[in-house]
CSV table of C-alpha atoms in Angstrom, one decimal:
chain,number,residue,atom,x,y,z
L,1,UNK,CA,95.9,106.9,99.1
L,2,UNK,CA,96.2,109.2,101.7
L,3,UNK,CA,96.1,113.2,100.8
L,4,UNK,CA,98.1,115.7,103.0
L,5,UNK,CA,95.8,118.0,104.6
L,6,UNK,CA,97.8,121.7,104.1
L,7,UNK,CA,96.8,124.7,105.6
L,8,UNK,CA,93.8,126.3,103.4
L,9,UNK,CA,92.3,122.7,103.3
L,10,UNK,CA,88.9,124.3,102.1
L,11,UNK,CA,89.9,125.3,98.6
L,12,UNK,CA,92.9,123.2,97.8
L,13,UNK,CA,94.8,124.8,94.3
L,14,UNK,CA,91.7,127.0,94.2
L,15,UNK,CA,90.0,125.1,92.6
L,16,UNK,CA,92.4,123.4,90.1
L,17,UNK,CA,92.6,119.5,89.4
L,18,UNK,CA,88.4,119.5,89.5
L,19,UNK,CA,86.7,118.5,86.9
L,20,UNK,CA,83.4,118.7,88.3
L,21,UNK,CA,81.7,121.9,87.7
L,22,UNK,CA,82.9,124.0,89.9
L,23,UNK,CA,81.3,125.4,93.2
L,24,UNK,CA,82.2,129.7,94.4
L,25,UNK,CA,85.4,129.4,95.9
L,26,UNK,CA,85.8,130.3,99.8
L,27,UNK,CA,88.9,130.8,100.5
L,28,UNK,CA,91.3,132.1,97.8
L,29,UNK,CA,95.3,130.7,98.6
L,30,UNK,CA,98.1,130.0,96.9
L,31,UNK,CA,99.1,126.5,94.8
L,32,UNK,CA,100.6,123.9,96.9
L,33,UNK,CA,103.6,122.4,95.7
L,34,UNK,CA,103.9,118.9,94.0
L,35,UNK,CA,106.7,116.6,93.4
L,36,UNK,CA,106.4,117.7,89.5
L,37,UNK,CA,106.2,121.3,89.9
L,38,UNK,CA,108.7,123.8,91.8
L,39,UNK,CA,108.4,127.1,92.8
L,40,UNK,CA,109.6,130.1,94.8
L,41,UNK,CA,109.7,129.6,98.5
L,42,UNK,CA,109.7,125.7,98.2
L,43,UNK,CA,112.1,122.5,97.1
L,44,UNK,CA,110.5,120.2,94.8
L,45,UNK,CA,113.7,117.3,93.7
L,46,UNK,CA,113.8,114.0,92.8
L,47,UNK,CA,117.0,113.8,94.6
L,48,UNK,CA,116.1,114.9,98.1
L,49,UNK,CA,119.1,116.7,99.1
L,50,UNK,CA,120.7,116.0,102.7
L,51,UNK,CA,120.3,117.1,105.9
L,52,UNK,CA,123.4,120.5,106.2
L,53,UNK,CA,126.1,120.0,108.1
L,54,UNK,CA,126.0,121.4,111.2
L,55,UNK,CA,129.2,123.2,113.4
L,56,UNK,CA,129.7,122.7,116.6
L,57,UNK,CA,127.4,125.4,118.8
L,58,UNK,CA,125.0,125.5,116.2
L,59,UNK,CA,123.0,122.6,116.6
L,60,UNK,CA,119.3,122.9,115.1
L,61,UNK,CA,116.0,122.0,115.9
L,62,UNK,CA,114.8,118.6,114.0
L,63,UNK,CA,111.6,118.9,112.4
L,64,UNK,CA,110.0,115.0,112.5
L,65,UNK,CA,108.5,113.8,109.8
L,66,UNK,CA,104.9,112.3,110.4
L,67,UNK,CA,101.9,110.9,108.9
L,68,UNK,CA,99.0,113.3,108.4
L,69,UNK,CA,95.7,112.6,109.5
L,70,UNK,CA,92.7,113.3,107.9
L,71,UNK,CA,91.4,116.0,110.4
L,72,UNK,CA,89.6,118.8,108.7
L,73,UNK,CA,88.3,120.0,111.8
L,74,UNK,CA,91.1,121.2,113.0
L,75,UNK,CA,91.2,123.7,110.3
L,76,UNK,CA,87.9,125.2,111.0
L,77,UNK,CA,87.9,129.1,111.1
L,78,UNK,CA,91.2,129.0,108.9
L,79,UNK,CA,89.3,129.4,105.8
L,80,UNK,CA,89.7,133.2,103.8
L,81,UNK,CA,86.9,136.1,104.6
L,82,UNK,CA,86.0,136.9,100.9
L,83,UNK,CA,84.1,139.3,99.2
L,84,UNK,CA,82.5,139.4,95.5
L,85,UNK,CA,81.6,141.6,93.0
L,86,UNK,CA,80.2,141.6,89.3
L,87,UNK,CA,82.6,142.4,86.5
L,88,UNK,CA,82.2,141.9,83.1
L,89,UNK,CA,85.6,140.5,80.7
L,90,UNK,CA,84.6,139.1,77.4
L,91,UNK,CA,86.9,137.5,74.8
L,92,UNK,CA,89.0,136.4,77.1
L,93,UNK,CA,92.0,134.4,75.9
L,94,UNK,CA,93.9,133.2,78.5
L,95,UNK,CA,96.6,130.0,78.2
L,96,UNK,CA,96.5,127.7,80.8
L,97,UNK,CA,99.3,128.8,82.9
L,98,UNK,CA,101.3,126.9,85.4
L,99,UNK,CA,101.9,129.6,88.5
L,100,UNK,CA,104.3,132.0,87.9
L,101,UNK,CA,104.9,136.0,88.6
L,102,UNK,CA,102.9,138.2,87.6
L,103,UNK,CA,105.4,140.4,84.9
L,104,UNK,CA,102.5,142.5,83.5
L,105,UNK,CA,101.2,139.3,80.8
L,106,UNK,CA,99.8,140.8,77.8
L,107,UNK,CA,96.4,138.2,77.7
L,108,UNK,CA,96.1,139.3,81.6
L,109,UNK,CA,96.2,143.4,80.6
L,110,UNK,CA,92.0,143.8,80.6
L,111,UNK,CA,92.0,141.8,83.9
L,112,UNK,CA,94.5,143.9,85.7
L,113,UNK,CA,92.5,147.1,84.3
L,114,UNK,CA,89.3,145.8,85.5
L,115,UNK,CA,91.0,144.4,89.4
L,116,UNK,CA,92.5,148.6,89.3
L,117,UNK,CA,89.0,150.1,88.3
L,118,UNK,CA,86.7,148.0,90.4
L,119,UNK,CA,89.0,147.5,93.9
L,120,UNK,CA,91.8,149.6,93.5
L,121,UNK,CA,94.0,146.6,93.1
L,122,UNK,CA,97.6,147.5,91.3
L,123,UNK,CA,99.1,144.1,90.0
L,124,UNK,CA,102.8,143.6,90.1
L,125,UNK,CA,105.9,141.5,91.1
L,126,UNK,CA,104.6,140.7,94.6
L,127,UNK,CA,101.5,138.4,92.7
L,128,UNK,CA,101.5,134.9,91.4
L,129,UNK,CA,99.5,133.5,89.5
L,130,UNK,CA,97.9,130.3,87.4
L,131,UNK,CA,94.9,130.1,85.3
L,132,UNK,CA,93.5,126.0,85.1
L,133,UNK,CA,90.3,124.2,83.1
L,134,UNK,CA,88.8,121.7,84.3
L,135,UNK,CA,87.4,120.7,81.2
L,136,UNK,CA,89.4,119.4,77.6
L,137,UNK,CA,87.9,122.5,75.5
L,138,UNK,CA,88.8,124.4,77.8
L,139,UNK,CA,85.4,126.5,78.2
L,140,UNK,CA,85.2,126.1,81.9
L,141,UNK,CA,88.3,127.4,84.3
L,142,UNK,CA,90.1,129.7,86.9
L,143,UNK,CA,92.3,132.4,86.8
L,144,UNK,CA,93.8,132.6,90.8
L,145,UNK,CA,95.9,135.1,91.7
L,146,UNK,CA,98.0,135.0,94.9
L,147,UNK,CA,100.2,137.6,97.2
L,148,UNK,CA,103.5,136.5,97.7
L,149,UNK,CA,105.7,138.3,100.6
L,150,UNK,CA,109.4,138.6,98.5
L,151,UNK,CA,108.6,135.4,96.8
L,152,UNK,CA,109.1,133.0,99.5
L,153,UNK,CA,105.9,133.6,101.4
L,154,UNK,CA,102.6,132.7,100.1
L,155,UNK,CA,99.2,134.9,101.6
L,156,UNK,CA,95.9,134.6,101.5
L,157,UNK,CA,95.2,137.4,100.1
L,158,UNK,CA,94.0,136.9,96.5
L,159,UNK,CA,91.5,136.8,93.8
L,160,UNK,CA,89.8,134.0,92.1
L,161,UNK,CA,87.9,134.6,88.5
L,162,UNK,CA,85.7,132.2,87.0
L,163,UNK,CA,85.9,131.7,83.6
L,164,UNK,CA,83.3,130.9,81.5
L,165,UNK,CA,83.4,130.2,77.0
L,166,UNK,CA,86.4,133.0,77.5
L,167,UNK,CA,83.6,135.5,80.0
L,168,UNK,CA,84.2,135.7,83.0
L,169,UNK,CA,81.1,137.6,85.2
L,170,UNK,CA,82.3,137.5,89.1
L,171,UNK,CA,85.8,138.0,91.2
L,172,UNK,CA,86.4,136.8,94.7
L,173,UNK,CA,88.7,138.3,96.3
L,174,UNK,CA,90.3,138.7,100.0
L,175,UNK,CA,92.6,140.9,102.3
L,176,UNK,CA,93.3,143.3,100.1
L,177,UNK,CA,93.7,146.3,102.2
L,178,UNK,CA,94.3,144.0,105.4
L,179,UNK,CA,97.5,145.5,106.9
L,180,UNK,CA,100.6,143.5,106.5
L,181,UNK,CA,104.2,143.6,108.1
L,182,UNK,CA,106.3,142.1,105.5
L,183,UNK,CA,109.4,142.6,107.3
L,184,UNK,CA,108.3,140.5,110.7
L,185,UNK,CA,107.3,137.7,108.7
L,186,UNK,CA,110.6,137.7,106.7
L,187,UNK,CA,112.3,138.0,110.0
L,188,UNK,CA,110.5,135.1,111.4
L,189,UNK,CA,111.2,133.0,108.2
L,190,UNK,CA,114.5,133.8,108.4
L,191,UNK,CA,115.3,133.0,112.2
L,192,UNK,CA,113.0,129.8,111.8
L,193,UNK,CA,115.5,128.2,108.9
L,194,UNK,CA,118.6,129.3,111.3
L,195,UNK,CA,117.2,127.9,113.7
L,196,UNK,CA,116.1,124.4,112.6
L,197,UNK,CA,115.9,121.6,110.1
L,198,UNK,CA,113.9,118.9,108.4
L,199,UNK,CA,114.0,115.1,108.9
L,200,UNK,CA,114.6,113.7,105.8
L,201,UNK,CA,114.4,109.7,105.6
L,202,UNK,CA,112.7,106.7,104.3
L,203,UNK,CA,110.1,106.0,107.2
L,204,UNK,CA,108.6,103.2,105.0
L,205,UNK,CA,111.4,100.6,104.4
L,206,UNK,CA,112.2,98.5,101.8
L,207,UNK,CA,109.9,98.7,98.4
L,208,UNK,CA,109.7,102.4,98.8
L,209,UNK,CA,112.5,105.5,97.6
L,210,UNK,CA,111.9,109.0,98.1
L,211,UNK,CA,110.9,109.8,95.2
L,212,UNK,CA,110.6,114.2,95.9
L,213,UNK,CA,109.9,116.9,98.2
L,214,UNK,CA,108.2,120.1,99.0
L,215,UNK,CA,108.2,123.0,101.4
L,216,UNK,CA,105.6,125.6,101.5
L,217,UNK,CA,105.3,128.9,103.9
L,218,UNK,CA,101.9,130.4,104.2
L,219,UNK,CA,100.4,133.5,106.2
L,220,UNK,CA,96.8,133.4,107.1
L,221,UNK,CA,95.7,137.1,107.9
L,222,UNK,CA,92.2,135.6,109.9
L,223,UNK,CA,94.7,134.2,112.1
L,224,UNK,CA,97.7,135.8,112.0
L,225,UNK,CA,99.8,133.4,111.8
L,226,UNK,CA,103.1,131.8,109.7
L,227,UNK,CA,102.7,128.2,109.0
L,228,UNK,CA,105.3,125.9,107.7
L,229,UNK,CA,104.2,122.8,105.7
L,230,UNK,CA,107.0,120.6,104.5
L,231,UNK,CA,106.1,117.3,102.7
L,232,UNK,CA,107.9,114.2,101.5
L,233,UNK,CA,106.8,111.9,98.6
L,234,UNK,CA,107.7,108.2,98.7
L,235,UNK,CA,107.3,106.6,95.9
L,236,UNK,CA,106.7,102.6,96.0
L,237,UNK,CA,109.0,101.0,93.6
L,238,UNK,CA,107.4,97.8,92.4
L,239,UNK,CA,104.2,99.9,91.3
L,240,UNK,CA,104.7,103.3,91.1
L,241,UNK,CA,102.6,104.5,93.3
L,242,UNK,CA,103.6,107.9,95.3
L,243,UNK,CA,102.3,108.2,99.0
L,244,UNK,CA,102.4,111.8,99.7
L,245,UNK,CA,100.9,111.0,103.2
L,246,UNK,CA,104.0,112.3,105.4
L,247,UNK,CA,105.6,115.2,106.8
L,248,UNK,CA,105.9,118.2,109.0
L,249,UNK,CA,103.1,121.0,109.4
L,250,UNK,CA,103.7,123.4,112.3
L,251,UNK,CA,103.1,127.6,113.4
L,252,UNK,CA,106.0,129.9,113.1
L,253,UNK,CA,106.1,131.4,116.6
């Protein structure tokens, strides 16, 4: 079955869903979205809801749905500049955690005080976060942090631990002093949605239902840029199957 290709191809969930022992991440980003699991700045339904109605004057841009190729070329020099350093956490108890806000977790307090110490990084509301194992004892995972711009835009500025039999030895981490203009992005965000909408319909035919939906918005500090990433799930009725192989990717100009 086809994948989507999003942006931050290289290092897909950071890591998560592996469970092949893991390789140094390159290019810390933020979870995609999934037809299970909903978050801030996206949709995630089983009942896609419908196109709004417009008034007259106000018609929008239509956002086409299509089928995404398998190009990973096209995402060369997209991928996160990172940086590592040695640390040192031991006994390390951390829940595997689907992402959420950062809202000063007690099991993440010796991580926070370490990210302060060693790069003068202050956690708070503006960071997500998941931790996942890729193994059933859960001796091998990740903890991958993300900053989010008011909750609706995800960056690329982050931090990815490696954790090892509750130790975790190095932190990866990206754009954390980069500059950032919040309030032109939000601005953007918000003219874009004014200004447009997304086709939402079964391009497959018979045998197939949408099944969910999601809609992600990224900002890449290499390149600068705001990048929407809508995607539909059709779900084949006979077998089950979903085909997450469709939907809209574009720049926010």
């Amino acid at each position: 079955m086809k994948k989507v290709i999003i942006l931050f191809i290289l290092l897909i969930l950071i890591l998560c869903g592996c469970n092949s022992e893991p390789k140094d991440p390159v290019q810390p980003t933020a979870q995609p979205t999934s037809p299970t699991t909903a978050q801030s700045g996206s949709v995630s339904t089983t009942n896609p809801t419908t196109a709004p109605t417009e008034t007259p004057g106000q018609q929008k841009v239509l956002l086409e749905l299509r089928e995404f190729k398998l190009d990973e070329s096209s995402y060369e020099g997209m991928e996160a500049e990172t940086e590592k350093i040695s640390i040192l956490l031991e006994d390390l108890v951390l829940p595997e955690t689907a992402l959420k806000t950062y809202e000063n977790d007690p099991f993440l307090s010796s991580v926070a005080a370490t990210l302060e110490k060693e790069v003068g990084l202050t956690l708070d509301e503006h960071w997500k976060f998941y931790i996942h194992y890729y193994t059933p004892e859960q001796d091998q995972g990740t903890l991958a942090m993300t900053y989010w711009v008011d909750g609706i835009i995800a960056t690329n500025r982050a931090v990815t631990i490696h954790i090892e039999n509750g130790t975790a030895h190095t932190a990866v981490y990206s754009y954390l002093d980069s500059p950032l203009d919040e309030e032109a992005l939000l601005e953007k965000y918000e003219h874009f949605i004014n200004t447009h909408e997304q086709q939402r319909e079964n391009l497959l035919g018979e045998g197939v239902e949408i099944n969910a939906e999601s809609t992600l918005y990224t900002y890449n500090f290499r390149t600068d840029q705001l990048r929407y990433t809508y995607n539909i799930f059709y779900r084949h009725i006979e077998t089950g199957i979903i085909d997450n192989s469709y939907g809209t990717e574009l720049v926010i100009e």
